[in-house]
Short mmCIF file of N, CA and C in Angstrom, two decimals:
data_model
loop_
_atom_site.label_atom_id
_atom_site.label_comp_id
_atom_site.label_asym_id
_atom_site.label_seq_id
_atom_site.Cartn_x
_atom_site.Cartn_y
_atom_site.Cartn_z
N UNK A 159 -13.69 8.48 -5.79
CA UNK A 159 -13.95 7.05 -5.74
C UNK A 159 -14.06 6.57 -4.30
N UNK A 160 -14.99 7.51 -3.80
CA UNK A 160 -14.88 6.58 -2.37
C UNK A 160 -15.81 5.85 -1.37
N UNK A 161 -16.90 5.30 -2.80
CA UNK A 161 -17.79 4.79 -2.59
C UNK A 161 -17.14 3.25 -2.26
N UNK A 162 -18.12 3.00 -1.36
CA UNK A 162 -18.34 1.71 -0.16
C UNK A 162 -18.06 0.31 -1.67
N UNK A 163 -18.73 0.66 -2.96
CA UNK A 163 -19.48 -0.68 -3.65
C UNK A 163 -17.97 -0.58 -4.60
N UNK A 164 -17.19 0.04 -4.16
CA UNK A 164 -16.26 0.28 -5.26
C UNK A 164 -15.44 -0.05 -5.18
N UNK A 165 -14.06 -0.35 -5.69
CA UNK A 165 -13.00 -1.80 -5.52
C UNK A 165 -12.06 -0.86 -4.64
N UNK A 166 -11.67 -1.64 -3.43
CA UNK A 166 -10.81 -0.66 -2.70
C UNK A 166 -9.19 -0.19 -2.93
N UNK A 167 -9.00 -1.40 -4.24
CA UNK A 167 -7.77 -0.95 -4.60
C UNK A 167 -8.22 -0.88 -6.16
N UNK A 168 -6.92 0.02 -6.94
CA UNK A 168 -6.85 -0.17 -8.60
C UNK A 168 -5.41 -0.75 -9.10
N UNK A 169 -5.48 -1.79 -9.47
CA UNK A 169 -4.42 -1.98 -9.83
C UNK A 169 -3.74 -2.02 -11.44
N UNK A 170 -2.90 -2.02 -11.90
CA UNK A 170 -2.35 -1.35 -12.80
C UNK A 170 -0.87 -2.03 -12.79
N UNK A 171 -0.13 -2.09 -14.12
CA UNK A 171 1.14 -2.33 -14.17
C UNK A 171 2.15 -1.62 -15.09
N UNK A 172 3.09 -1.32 -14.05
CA UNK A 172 4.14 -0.41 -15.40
C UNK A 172 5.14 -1.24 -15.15
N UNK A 173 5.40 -2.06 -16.66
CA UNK A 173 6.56 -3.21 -16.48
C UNK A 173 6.22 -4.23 -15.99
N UNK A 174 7.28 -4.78 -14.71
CA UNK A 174 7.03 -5.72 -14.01
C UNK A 174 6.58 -5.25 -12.91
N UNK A 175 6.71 -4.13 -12.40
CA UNK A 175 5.90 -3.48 -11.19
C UNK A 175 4.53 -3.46 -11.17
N UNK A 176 3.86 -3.73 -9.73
CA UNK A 176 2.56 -4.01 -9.94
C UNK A 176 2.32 -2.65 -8.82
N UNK A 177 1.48 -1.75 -9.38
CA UNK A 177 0.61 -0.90 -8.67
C UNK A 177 -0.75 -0.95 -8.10
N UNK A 178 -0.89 -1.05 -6.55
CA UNK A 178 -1.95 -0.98 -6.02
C UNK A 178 -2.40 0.16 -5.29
N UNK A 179 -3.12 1.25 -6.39
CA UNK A 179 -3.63 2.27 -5.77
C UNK A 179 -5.00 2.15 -4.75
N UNK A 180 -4.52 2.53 -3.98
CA UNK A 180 -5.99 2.82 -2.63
C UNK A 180 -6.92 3.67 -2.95
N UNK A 181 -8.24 3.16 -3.28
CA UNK A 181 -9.36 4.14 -3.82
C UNK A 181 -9.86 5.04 -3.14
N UNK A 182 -9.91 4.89 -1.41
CA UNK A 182 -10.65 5.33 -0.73
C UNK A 182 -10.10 6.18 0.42
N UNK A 183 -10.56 7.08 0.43
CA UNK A 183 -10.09 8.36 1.44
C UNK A 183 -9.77 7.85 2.69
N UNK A 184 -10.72 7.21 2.96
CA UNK A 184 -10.82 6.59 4.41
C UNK A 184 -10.53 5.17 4.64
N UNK A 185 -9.52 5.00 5.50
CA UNK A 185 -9.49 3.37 5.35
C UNK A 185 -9.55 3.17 6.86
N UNK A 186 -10.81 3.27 7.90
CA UNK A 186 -11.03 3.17 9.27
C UNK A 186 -11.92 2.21 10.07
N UNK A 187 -12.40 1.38 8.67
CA UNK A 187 -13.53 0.36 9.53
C UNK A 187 -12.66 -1.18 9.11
N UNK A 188 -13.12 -1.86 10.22
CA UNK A 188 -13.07 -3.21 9.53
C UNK A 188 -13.13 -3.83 8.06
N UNK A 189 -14.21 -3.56 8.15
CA UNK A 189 -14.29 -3.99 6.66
C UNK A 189 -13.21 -3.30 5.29
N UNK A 190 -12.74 -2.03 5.35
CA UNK A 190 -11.86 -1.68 4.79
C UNK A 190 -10.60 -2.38 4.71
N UNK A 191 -10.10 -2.58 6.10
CA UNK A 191 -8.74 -3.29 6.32
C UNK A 191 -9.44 -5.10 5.50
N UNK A 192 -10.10 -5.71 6.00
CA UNK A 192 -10.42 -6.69 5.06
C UNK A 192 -10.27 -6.89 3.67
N UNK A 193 -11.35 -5.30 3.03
CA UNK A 193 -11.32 -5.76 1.81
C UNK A 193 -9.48 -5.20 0.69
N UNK A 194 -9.18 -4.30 1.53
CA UNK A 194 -7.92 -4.10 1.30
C UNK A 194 -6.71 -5.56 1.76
N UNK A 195 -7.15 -5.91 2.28
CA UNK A 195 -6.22 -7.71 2.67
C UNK A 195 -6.73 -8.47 1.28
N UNK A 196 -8.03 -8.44 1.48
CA UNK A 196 -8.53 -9.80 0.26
C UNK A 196 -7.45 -9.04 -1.15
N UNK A 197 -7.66 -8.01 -1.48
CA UNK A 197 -7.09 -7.57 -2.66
C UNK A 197 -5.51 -7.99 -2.38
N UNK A 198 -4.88 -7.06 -2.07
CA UNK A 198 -3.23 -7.05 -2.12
C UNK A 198 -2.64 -8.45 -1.76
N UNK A 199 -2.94 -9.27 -0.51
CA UNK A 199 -2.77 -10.22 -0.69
C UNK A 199 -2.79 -11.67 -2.04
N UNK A 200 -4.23 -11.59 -2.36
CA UNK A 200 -3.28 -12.46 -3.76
C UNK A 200 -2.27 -12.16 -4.38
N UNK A 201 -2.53 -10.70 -4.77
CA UNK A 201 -1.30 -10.26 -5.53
C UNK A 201 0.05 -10.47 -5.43
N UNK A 202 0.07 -10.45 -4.11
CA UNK A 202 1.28 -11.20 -3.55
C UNK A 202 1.63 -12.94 -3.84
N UNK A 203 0.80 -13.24 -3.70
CA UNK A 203 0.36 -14.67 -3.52
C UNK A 203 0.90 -15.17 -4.93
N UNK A 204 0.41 -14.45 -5.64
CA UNK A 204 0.90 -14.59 -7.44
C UNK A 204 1.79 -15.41 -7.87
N UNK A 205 2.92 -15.12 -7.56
CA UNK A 205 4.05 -15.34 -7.43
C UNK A 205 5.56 -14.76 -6.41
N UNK A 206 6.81 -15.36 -7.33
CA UNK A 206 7.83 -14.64 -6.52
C UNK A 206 8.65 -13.83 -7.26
N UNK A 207 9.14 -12.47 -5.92
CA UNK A 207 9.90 -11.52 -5.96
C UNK A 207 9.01 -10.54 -7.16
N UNK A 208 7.42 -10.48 -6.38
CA UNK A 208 6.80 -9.13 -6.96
C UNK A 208 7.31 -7.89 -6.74
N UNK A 209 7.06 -6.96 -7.40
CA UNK A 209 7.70 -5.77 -6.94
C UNK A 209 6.72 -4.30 -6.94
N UNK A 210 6.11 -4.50 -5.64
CA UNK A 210 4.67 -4.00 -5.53
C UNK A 210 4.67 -2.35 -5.09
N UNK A 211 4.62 -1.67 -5.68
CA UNK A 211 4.22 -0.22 -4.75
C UNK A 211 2.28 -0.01 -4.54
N UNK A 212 2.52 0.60 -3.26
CA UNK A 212 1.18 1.08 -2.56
C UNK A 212 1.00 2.36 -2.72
N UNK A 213 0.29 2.99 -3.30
CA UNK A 213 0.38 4.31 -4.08
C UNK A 213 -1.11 4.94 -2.79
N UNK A 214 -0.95 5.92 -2.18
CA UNK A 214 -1.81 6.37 -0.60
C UNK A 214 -2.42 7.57 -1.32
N UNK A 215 -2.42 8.34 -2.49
CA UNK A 215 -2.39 9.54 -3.08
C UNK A 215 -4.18 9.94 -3.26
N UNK A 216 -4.86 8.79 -2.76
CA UNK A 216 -5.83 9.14 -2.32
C UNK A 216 -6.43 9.74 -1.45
N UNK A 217 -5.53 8.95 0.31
CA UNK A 217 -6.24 8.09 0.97
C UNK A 217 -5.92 9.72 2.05
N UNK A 218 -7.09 9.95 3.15
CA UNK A 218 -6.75 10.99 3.90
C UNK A 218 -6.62 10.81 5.45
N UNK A 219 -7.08 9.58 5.33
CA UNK A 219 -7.32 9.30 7.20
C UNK A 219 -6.63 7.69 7.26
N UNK A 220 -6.55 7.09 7.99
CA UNK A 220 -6.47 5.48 8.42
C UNK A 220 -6.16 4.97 9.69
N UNK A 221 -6.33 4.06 10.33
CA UNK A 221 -6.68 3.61 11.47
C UNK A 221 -5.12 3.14 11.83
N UNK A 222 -4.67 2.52 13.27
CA UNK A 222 -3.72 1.54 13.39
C UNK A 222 -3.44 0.35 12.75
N UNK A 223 -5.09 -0.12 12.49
CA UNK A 223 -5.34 -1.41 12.31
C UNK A 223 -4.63 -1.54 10.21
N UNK A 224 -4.71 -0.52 10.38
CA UNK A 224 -4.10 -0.16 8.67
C UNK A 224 -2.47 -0.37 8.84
N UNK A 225 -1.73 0.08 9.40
CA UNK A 225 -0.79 0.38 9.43
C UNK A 225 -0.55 -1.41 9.92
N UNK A 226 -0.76 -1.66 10.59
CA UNK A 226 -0.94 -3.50 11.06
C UNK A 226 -0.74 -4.27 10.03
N UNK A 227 -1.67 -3.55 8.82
CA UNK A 227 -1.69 -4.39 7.39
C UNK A 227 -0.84 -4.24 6.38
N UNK A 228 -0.17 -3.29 7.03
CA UNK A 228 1.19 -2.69 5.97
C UNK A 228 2.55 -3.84 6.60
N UNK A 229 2.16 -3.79 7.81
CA UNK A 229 2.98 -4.63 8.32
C UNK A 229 3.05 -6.32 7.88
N UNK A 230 1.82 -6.22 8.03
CA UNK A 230 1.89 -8.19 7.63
C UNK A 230 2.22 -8.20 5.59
N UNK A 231 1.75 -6.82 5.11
CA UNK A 231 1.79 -7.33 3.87
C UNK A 231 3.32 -6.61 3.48
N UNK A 232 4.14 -5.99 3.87
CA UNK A 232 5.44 -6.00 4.07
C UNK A 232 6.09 -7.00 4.49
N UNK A 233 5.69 -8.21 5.39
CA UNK A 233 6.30 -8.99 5.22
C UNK A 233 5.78 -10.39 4.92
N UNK A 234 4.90 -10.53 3.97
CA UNK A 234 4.17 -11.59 2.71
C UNK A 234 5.54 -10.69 1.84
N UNK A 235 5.31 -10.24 1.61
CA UNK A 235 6.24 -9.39 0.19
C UNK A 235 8.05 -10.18 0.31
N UNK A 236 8.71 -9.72 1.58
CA UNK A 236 9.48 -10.26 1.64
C UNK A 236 10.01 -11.98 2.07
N UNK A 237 8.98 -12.65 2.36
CA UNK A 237 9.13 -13.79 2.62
C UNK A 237 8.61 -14.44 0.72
N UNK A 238 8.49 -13.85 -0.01
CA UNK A 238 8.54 -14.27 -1.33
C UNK A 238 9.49 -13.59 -2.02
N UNK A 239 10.40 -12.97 -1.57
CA UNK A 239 11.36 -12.55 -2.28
C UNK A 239 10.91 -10.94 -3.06
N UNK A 240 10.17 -10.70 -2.69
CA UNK A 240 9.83 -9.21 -3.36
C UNK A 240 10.04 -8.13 -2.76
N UNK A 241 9.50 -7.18 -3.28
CA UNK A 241 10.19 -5.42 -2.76
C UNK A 241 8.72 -4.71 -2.97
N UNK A 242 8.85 -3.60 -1.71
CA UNK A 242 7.74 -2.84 -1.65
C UNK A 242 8.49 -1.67 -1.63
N UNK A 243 7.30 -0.64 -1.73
CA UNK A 243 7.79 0.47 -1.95
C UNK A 243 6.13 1.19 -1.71
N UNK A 244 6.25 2.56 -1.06
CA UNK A 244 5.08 3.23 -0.36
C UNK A 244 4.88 4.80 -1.65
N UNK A 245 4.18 5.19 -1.84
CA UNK A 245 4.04 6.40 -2.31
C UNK A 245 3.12 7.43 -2.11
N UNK A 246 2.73 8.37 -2.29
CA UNK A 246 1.94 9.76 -2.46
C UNK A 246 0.90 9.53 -1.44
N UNK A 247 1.42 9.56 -0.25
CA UNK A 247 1.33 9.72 1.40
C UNK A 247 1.72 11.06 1.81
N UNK A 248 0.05 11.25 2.36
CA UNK A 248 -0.19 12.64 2.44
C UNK A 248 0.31 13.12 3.51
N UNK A 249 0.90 14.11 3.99
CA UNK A 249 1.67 14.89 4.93
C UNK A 249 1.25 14.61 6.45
N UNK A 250 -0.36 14.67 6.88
CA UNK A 250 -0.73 14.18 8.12
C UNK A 250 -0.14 12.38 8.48
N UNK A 251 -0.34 11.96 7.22
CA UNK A 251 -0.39 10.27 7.69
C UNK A 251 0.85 10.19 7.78
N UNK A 252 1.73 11.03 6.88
CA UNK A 252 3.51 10.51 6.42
C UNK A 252 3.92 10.83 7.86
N UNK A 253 3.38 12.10 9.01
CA UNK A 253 3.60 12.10 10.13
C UNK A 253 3.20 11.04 11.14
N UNK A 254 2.31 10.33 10.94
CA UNK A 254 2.13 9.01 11.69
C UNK A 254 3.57 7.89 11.53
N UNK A 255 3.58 8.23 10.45
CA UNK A 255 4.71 6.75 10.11
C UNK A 255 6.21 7.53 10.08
N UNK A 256 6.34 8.74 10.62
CA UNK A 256 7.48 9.38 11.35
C UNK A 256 7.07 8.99 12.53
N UNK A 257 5.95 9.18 13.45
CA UNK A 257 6.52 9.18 14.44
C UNK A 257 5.90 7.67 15.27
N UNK A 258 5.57 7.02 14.47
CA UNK A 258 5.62 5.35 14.61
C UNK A 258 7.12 4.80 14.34
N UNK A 259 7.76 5.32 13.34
CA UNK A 259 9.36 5.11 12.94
C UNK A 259 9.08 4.40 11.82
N UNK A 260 7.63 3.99 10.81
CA UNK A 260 7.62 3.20 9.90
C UNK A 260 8.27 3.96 8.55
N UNK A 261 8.80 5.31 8.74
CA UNK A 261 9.05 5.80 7.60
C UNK A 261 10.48 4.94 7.23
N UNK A 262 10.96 4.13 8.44
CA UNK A 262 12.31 3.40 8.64
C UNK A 262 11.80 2.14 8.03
N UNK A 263 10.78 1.87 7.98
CA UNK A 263 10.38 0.40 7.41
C UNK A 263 10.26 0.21 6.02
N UNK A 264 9.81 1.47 5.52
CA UNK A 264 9.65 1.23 4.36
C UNK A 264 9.77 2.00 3.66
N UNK A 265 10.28 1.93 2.18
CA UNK A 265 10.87 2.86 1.08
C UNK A 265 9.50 3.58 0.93
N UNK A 266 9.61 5.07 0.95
CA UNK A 266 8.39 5.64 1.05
C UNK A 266 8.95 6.95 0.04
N UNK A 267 8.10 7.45 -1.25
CA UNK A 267 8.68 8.13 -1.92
C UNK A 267 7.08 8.74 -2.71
N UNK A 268 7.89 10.27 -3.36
CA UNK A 268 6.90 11.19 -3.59
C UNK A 268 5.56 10.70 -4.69
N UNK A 269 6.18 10.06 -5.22
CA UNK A 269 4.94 9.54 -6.23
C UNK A 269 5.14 8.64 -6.84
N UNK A 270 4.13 7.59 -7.87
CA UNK A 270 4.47 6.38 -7.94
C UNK A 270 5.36 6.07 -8.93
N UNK A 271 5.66 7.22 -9.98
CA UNK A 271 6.78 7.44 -10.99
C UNK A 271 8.17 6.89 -10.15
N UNK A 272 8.59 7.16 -9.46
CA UNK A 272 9.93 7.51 -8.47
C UNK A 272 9.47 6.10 -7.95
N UNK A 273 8.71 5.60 -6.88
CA UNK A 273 8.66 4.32 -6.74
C UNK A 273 8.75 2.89 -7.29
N UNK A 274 8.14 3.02 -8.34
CA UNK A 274 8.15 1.95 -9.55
C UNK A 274 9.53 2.19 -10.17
N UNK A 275 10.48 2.83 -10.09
CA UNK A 275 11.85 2.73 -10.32
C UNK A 275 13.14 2.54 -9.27
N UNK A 276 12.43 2.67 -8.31
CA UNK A 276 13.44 1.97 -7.25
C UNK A 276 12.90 1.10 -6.61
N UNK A 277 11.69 0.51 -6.80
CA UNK A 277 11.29 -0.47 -5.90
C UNK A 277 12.34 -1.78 -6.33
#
C-alpha cells in the first residue's frame, strides 16, 4: 500500500482504542508529514482521553520532520487527556528513537495486540 493516491493512515478500532496504522513505507516528503497530520489529528480532535496507538509495521524509512510529528501529536494526545502508545517499529527506525532518547517518550511496544492493552 504505498501508493501516493492511497490513505496514509488505516484506521480501525479494537474497543475504545483507536488504531492508526501507517500505510506507507516511506514517510520523507512534505506532503507525507501533512497528509499524516490532516489524518491523526482529527482523531484526536474527536474527543477526550482517546487512547490512540500508531502501529509503524509498515513504514521503513522517515525523516526528522516525522519524528517532529510524533512530537506535536504526543502532545495534542495529552493535553486532551489521552494515552499513546507506538508499535511494530522496525529495528533501523526503533534505533533512531534510541538514540534520539524518544524510546523514553513514548510507550513503544512489539505489536499492536500488546499496545492496545496497555495504552
Amino acid at each position: 500500500m504505498n501508493d501516493k493516491k492511497s490513505p496514509p493512515v488505516a484506521v480501525t478500532y479494537e474497543g475504545d482504542v483507536t488504531i492508526a496504522t501507517l500505510t506507507r513505507e516511506r514517510i520523507l516528503e512534505d506532503a507525507d508529514i501533512r497528509a499524516l497530520e490532516e489524518t491523526i489529528l482529527p482523531l484526536i480532535a474527536q474527543g477526550d482521553s482517546i487512547r490512540l496507538v500508531i502501529d509503524f509495521s509498515t513504514v521503513r524509512f522517515l525523516t526528522s520532520a516525522a519524528l517532529g510529528l510524533l512530537i506535536r501529536i504526543s502532545k495534542k494526545v495529552r493535553e486532551r487527556g489521552g494515552r499513546l502508545a507506538l508499535c511494530s517499529i522496525q529495528p533501523k527506525i526503533y534505533e533512531v528513537f534510541r538514540i534520539t532518547q524518544l524510546d523514553q517518550v513514548f510507550q513503544i511496544f512489539p505489536d499492536a495486540d500488546q499496545a492496545a492493552k496497555n495504552v
